[in-house]
PDB file of C-alpha atoms in Angstrom:
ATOM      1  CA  UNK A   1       0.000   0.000   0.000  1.00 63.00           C
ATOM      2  CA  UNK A   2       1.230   3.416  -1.056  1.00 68.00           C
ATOM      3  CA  UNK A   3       2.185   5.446   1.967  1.00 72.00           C
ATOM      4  CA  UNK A   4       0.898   9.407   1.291  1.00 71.00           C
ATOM      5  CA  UNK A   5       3.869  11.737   0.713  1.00 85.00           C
ATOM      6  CA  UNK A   6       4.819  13.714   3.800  1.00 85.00           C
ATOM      7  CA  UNK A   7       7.046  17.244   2.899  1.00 91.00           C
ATOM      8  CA  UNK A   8      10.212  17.460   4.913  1.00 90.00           C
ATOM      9  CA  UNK A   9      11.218  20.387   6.748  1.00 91.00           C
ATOM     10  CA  UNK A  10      14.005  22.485   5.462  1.00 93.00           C
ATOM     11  CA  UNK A  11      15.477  23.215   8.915  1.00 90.00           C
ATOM     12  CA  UNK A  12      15.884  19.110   8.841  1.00 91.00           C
ATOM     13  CA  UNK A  13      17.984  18.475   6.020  1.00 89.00           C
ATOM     14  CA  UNK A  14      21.206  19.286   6.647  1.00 88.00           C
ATOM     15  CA  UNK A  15      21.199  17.062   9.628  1.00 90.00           C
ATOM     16  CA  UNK A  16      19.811  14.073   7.366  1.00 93.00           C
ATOM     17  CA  UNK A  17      22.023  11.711   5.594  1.00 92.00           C
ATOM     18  CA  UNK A  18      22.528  11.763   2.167  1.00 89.00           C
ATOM     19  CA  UNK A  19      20.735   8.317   1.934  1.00 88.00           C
ATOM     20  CA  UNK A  20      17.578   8.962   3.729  1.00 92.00           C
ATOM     21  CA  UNK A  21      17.240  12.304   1.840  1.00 94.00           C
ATOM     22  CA  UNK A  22      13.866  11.614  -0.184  1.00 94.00           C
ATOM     23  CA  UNK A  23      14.714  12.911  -3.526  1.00 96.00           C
ATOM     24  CA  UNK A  24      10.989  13.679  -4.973  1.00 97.00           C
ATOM     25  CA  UNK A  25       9.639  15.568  -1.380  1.00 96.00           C
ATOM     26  CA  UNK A  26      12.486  17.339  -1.716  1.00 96.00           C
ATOM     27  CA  UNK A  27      12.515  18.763  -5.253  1.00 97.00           C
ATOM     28  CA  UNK A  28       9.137  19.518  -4.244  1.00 97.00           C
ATOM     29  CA  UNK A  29      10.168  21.453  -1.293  1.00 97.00           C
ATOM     30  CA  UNK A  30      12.134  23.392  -3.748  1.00 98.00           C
ATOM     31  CA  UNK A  31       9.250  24.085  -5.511  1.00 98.00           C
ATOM     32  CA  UNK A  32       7.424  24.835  -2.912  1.00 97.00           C
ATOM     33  CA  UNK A  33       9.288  28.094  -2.231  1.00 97.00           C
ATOM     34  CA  UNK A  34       7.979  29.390  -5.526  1.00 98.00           C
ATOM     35  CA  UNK A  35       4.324  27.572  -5.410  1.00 98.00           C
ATOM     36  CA  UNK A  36       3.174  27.952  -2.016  1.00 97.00           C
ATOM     37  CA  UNK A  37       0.011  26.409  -2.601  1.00 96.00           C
ATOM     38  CA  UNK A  38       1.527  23.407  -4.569  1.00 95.00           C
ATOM     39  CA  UNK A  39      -0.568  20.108  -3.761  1.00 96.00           C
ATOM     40  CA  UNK A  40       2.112  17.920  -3.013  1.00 96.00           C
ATOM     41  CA  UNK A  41      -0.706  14.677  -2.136  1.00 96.00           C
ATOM     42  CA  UNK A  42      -1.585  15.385  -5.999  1.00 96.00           C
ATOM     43  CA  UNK A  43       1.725  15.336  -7.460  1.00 97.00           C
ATOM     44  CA  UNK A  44       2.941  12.345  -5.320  1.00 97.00           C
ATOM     45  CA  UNK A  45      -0.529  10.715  -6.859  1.00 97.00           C
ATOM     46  CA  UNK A  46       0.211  11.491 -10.335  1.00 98.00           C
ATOM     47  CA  UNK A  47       3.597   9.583 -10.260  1.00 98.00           C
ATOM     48  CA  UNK A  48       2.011   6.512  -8.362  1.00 97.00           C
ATOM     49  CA  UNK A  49      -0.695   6.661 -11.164  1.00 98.00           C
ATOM     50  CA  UNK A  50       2.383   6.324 -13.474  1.00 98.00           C
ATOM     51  CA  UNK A  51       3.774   3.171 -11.614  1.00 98.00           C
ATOM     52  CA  UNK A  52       0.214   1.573 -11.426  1.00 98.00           C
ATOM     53  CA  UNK A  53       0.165   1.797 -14.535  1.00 98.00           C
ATOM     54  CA  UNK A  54       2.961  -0.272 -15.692  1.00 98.00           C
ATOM     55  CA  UNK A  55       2.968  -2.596 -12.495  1.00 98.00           C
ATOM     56  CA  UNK A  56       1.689  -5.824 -14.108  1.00 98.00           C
ATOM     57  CA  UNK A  57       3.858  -5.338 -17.167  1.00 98.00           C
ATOM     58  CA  UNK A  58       7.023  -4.481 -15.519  1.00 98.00           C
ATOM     59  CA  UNK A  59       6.768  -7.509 -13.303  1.00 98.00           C
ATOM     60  CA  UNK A  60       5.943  -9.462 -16.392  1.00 98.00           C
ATOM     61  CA  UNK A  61      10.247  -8.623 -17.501  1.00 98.00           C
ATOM     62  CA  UNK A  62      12.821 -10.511 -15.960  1.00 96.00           C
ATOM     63  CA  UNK A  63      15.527  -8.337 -17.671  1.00 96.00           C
ATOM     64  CA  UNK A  64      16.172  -4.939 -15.936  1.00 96.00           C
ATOM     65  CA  UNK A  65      17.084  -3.256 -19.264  1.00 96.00           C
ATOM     66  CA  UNK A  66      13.871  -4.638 -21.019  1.00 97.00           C
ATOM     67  CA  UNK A  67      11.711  -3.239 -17.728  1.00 98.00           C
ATOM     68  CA  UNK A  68      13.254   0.327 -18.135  1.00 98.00           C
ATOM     69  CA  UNK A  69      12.580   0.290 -22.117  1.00 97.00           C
ATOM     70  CA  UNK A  70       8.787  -0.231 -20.557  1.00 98.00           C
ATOM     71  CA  UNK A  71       9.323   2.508 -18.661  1.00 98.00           C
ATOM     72  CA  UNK A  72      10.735   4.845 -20.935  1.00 98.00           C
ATOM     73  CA  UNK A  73       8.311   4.456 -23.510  1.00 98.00           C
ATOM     74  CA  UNK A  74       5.231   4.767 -21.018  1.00 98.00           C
ATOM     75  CA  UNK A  75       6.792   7.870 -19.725  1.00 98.00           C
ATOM     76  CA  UNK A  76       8.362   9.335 -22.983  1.00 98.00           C
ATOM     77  CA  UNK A  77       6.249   8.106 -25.863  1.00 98.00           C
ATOM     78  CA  UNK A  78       2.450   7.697 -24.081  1.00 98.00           C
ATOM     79  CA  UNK A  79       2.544  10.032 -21.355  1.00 98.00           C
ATOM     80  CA  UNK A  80       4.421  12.297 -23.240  1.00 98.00           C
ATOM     81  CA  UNK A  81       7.444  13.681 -21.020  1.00 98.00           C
ATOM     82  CA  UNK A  82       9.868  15.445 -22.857  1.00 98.00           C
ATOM     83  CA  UNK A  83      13.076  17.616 -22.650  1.00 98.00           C
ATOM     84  CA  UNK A  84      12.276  21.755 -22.975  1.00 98.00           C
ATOM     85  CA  UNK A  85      14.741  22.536 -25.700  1.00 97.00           C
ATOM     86  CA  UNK A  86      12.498  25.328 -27.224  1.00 97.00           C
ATOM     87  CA  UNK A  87      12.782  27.252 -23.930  1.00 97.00           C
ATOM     88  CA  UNK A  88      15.643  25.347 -21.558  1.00 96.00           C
ATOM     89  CA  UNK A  89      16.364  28.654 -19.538  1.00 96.00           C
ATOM     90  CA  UNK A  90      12.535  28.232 -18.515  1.00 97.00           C
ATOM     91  CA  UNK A  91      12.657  28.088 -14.764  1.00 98.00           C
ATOM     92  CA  UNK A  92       9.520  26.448 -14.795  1.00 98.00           C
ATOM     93  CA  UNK A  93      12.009  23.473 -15.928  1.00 98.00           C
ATOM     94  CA  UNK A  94      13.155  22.682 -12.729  1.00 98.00           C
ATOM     95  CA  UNK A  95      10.135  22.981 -10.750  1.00 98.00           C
ATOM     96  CA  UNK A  96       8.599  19.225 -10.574  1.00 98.00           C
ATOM     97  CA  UNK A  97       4.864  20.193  -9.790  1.00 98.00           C
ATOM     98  CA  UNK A  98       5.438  22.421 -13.741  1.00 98.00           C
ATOM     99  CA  UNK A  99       7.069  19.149 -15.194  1.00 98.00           C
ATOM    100  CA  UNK A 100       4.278  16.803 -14.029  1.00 98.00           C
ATOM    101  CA  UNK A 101       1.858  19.403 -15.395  1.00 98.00           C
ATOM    102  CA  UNK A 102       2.911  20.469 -18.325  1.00 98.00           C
ATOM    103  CA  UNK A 103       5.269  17.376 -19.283  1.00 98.00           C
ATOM    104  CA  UNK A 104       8.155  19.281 -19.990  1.00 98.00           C
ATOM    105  CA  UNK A 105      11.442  19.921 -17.766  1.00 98.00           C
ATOM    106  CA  UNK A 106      15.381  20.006 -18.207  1.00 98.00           C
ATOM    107  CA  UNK A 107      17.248  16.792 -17.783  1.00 98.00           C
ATOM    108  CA  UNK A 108      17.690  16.845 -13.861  1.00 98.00           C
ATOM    109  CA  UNK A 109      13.738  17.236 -13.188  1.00 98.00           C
ATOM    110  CA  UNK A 110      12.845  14.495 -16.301  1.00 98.00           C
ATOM    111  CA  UNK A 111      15.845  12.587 -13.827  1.00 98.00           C
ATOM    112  CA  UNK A 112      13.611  13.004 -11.075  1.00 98.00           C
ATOM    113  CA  UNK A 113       9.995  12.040 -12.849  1.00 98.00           C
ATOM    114  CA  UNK A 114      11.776   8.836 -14.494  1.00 98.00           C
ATOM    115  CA  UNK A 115      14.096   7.897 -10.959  1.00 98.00           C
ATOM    116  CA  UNK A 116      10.571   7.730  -8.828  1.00 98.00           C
ATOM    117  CA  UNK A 117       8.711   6.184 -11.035  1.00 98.00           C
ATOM    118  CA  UNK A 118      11.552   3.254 -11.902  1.00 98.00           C
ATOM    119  CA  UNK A 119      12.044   3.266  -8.232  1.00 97.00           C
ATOM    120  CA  UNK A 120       8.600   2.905  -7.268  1.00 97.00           C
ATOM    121  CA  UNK A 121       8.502  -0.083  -9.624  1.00 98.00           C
ATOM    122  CA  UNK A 122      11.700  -1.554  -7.338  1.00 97.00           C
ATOM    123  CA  UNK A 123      13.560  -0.918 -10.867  1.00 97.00           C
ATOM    124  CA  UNK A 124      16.918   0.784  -9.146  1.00 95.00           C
ATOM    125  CA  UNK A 125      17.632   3.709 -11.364  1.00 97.00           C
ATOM    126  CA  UNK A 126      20.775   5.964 -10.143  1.00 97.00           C
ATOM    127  CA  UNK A 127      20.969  10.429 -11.466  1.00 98.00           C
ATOM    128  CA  UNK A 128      24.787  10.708 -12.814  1.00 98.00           C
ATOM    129  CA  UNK A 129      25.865  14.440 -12.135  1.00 95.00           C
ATOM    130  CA  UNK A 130      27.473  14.551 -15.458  1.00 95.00           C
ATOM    131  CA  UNK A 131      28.953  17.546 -16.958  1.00 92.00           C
ATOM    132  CA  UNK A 132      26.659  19.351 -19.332  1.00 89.00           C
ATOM    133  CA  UNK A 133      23.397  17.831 -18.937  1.00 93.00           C
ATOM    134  CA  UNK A 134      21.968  14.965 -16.172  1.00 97.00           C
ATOM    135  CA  UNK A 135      22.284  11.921 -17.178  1.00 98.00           C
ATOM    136  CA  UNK A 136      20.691   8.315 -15.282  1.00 98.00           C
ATOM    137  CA  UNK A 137      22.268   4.783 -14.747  1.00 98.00           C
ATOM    138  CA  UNK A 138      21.064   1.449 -14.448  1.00 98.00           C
ATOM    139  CA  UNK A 139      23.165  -1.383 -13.282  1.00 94.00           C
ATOM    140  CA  UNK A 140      23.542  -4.297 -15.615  1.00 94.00           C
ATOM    141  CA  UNK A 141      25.625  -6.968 -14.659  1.00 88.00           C
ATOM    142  CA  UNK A 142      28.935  -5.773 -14.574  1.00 88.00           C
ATOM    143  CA  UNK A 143      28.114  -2.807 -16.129  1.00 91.00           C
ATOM    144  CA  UNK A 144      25.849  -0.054 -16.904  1.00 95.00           C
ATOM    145  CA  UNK A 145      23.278   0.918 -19.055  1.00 97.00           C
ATOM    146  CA  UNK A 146      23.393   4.925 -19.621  1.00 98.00           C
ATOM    147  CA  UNK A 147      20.387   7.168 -20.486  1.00 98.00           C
ATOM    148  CA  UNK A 148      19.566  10.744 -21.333  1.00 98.00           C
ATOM    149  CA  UNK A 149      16.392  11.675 -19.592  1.00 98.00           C
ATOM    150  CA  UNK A 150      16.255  15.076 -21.819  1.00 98.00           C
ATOM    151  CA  UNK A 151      16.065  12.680 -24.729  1.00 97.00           C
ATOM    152  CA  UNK A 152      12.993  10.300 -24.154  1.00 97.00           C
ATOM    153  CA  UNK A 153      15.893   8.116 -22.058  1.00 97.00           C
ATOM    154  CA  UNK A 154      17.651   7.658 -24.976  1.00 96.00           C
ATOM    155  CA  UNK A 155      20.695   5.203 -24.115  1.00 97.00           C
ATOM    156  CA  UNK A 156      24.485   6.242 -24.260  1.00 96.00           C
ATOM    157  CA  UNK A 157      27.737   4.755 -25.762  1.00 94.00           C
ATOM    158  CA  UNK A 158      30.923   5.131 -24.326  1.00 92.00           C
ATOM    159  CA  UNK A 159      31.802   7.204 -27.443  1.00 91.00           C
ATOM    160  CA  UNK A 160      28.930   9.505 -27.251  1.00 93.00           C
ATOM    161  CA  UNK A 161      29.874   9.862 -23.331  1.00 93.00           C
ATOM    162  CA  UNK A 162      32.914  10.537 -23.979  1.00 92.00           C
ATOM    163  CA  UNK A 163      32.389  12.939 -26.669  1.00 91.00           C
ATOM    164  CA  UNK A 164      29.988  14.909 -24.708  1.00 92.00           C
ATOM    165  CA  UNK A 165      32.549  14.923 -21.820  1.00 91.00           C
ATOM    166  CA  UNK A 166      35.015  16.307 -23.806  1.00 87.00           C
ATOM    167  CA  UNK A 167      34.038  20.449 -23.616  1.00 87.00           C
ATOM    168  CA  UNK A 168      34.252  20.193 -19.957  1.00 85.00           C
ATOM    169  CA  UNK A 169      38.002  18.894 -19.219  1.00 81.00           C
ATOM    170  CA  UNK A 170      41.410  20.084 -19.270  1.00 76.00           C
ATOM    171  CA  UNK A 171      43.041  17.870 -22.544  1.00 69.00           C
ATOM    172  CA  UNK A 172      39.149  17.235 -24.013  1.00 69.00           C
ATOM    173  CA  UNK A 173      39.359  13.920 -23.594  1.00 78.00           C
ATOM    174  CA  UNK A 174      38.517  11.503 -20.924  1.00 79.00           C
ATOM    175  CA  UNK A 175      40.418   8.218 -20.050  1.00 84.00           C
ATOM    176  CA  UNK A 176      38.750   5.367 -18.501  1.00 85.00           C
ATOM    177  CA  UNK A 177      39.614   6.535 -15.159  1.00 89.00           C
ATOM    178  CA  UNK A 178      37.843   9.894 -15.457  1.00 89.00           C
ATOM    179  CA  UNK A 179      34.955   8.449 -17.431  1.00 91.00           C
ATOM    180  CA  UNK A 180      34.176   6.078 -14.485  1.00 91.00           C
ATOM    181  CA  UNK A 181      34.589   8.542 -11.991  1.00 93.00           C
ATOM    182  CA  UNK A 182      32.394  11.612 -13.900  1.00 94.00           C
ATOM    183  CA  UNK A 183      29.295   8.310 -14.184  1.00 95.00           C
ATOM    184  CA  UNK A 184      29.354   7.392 -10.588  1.00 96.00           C
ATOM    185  CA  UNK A 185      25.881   7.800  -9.025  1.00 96.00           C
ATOM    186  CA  UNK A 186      24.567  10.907  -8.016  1.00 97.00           C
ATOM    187  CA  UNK A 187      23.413  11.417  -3.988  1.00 96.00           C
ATOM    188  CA  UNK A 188      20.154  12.865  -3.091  1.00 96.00           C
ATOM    189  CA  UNK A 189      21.613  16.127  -1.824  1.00 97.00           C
ATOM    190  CA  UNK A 190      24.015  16.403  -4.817  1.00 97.00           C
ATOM    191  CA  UNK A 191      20.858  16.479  -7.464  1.00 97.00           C
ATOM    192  CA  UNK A 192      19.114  18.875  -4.961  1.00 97.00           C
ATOM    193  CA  UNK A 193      22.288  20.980  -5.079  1.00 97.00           C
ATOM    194  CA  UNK A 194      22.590  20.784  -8.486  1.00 97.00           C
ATOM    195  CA  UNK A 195      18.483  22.002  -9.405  1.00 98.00           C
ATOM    196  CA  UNK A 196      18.999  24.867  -6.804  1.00 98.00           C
ATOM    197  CA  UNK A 197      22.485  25.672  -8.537  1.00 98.00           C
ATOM    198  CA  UNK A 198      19.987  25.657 -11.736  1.00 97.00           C
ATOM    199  CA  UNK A 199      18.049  27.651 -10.368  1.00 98.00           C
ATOM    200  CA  UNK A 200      20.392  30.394  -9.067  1.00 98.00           C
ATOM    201  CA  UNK A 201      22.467  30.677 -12.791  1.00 97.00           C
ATOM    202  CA  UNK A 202      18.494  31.570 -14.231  1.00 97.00           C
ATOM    203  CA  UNK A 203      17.797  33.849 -11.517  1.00 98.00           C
ATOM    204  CA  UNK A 204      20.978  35.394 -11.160  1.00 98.00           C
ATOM    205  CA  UNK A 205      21.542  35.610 -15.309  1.00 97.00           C
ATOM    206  CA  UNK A 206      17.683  37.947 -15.569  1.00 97.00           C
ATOM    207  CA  UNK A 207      18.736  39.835 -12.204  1.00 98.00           C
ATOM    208  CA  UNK A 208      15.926  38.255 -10.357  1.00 98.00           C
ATOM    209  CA  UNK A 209      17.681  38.823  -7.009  1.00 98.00           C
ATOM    210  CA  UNK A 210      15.303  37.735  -4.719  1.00 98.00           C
ATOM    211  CA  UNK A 211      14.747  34.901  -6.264  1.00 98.00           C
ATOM    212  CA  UNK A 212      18.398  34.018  -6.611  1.00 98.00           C
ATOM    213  CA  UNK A 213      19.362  34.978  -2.920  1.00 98.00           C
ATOM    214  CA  UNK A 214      16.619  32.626  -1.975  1.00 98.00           C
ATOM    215  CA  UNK A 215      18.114  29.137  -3.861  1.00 98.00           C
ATOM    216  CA  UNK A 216      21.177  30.285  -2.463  1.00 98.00           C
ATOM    217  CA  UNK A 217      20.223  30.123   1.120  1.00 98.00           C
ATOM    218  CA  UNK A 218      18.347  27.078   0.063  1.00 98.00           C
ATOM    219  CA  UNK A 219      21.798  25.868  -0.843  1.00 98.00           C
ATOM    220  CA  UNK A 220      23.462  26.819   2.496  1.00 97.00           C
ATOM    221  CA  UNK A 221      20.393  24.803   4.271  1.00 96.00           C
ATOM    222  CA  UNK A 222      20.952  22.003   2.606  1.00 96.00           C
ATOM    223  CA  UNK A 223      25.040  21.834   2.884  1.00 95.00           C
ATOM    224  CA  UNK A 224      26.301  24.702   5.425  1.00 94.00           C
ATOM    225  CA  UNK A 225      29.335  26.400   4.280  1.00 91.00           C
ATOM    226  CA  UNK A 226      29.103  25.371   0.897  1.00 96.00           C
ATOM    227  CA  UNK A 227      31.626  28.455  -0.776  1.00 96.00           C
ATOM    228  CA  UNK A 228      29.885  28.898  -3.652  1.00 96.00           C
ATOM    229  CA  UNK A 229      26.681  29.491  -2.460  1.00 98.00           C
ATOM    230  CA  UNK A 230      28.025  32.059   0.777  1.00 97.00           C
ATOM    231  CA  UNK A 231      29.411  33.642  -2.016  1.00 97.00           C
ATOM    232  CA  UNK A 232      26.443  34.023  -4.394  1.00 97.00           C
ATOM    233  CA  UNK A 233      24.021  35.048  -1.411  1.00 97.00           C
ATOM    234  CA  UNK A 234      26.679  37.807  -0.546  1.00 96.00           C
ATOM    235  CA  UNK A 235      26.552  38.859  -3.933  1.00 95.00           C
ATOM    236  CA  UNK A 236      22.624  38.759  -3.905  1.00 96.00           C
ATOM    237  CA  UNK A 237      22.358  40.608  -0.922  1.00 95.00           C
ATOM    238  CA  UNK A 238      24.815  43.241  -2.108  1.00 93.00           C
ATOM    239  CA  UNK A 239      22.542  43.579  -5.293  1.00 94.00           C
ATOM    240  CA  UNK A 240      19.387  44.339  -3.107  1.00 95.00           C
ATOM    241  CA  UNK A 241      21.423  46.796  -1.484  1.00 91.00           C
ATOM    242  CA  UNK A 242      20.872  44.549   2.043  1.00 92.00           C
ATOM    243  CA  UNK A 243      24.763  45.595   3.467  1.00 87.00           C
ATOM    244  CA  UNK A 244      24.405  44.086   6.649  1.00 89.00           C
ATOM    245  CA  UNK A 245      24.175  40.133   4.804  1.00 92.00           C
ATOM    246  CA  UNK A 246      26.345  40.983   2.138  1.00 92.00           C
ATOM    247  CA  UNK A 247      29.052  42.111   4.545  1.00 89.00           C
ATOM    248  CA  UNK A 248      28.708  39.216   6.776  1.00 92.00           C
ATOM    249  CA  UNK A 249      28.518  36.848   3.520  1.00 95.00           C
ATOM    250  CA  UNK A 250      31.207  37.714   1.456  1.00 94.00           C
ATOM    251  CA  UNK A 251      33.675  38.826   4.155  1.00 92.00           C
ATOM    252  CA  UNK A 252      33.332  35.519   5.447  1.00 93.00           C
ATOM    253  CA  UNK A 253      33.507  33.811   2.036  1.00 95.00           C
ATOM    254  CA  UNK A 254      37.086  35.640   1.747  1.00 94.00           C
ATOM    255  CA  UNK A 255      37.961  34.931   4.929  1.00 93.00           C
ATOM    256  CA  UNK A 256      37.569  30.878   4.977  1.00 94.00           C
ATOM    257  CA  UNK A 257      38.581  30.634   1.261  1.00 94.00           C
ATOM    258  CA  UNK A 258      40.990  32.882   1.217  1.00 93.00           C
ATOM    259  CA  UNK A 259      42.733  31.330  -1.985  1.00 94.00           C
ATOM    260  CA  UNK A 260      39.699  30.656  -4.281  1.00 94.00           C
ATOM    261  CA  UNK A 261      40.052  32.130  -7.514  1.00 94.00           C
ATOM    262  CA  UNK A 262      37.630  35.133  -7.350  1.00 95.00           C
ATOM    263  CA  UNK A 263      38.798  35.490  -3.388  1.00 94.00           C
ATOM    264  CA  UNK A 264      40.927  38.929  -4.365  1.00 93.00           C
ATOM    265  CA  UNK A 265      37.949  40.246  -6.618  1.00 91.00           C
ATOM    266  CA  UNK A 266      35.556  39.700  -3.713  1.00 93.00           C
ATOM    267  CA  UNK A 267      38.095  41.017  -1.558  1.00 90.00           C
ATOM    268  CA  UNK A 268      38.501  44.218  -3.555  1.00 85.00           C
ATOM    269  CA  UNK A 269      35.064  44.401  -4.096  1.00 81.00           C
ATOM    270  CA  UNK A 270      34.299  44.731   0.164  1.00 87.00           C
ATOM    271  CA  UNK A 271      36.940  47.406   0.513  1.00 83.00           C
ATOM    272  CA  UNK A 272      36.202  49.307  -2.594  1.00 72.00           C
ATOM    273  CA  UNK A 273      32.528  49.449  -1.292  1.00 69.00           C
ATOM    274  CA  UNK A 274      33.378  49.720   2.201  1.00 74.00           C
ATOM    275  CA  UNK A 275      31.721  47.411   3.401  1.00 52.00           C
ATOM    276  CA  UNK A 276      34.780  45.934   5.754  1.00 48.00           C
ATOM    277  CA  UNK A 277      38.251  46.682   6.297  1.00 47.00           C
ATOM    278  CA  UNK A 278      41.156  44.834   4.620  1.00 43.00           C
ATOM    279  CA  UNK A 279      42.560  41.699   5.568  1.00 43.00           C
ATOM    280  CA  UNK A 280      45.792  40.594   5.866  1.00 40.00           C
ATOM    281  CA  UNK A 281      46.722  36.848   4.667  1.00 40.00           C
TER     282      UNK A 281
END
């Protein structure tokens, strides 16, 4: 019997470990911030409708591969889930209670939609954190059978992977060491980071401030300390003109990393402003 979906609360996460983190309550928390009214009972329903669905034929498949091709084309093909490449900026893309509706997300969120319902059907579907777009695994044998989610769940080659690897490290091309590291599976509070992260670029890139100061304390809630994200709520703060956060922010951003890369711009940045005094290193 399906047990009803119970939201989290965000004060509890960071003190939760990575594997009890539940990954679909908590994109929905996410969306949450931006839908308060979101019916969360509905949504959790809509995926369970989706596993009900395909119950008697995925038990009917002894071979995992074979149960996730089931999957995949009751998801992609009849329910129609598909990747938003007309409008991929859309923030609406990483909000799961706008996928479910209108059936179209970016790859992390389709990650999401096609992880629960695989999962709910005890089929044990992994998120990759891969560089350009989120990609999913599923164990086979030895092995591993790759899929893009943005794609209908199209599977991967090792050529393709490593092709599409290839923008995003130092030489452009990835040995098998690197390959097997960069396709390792994904934690709960890594894909969380990573949609909030998302979410902060859009925000952030139209000068939605508010908006982008928000994902980045959503950020800090879910992994305290996390540079980036001290550093981008700093930032935020100083855009809304709120001193008193952006001071306490980014001085102490420069002050525990005091050798990141963008440490001496910050740096500047606080004294030009004068905001705090200079430090000595």
């Amino acid at each position: 019997m399906h047990t009803p979906l119970q939201l989290p609360e965000w004060t509890s996460l960071a003190a939760t470990a990575d594997d009890a983190l539940p990954l679909f309550a908590g994109t929905l928390l996410i969306a949450r911030d931006e839908y308060p009214a979101l019916n969360a009972a509905h949504l959790d329903a809509v995926l369970q409708g989706h596993a009900d669905h395909l119950r008697v034929e995925v038990d009917a498949i002894e071979r995992m591969p074979l149960k996730m091709q089931a999957i995949n084309r009751h998801l992609f093909e009849e329910v129609g889930y598909a990747g938003n490449h007309d409008a991929y900026y859309d923030p609406r893309n990483s909000y799961l209670n706008e996928v479910i509706e209108r059936r179209l997300g970016n790859p992390i969120a389709l990650a999401t939609v096609q992880m629960d319902v695989a999962r709910r059907l005890g089929v044990a579907l992994d998120g990759i954190s891969f560089p350009g777009h989120f990609l999913v695994r599923l164990p086979v044998g030895d092995g591993m059978l790759v899929m893009d989610p943005f794609n209908a769940g199209r599977p991967l080659d090792l050529e393709e992977l490593r092709a599409r690897v290839a923008p995003h490290i130092d030489g452009g091309e990835a040995d098998d060491d690197t390959l097997a590291r960069l396709l390792r599976p994904a934690g709960t509070r890594t894909m969380l980071m990573r949609m909030l992260r998302n979410l902060h670029g859009t925000y952030a890139e139209a000068e939605d401030w508010m908006r982008a100061v928000r994902c980045a304390d959503r950020l800090l809630t879910l992994a305290p300390g996390t540079p980036d994200a001290l550093r981008d709520r700093g930032l935020g703060y100083l855009a809304l003109g709120h001193v008193e956060g952006a001071r306490e922010d980014l001085g102490h951003y420069v002050h525990r990393h005091p050798d990141a890369a963008d440490a001496e711009a910050v740096r500047e940045q606080l004294v030009r402003i004068g905001l705090t005094r200079d430090r000595a290193h």
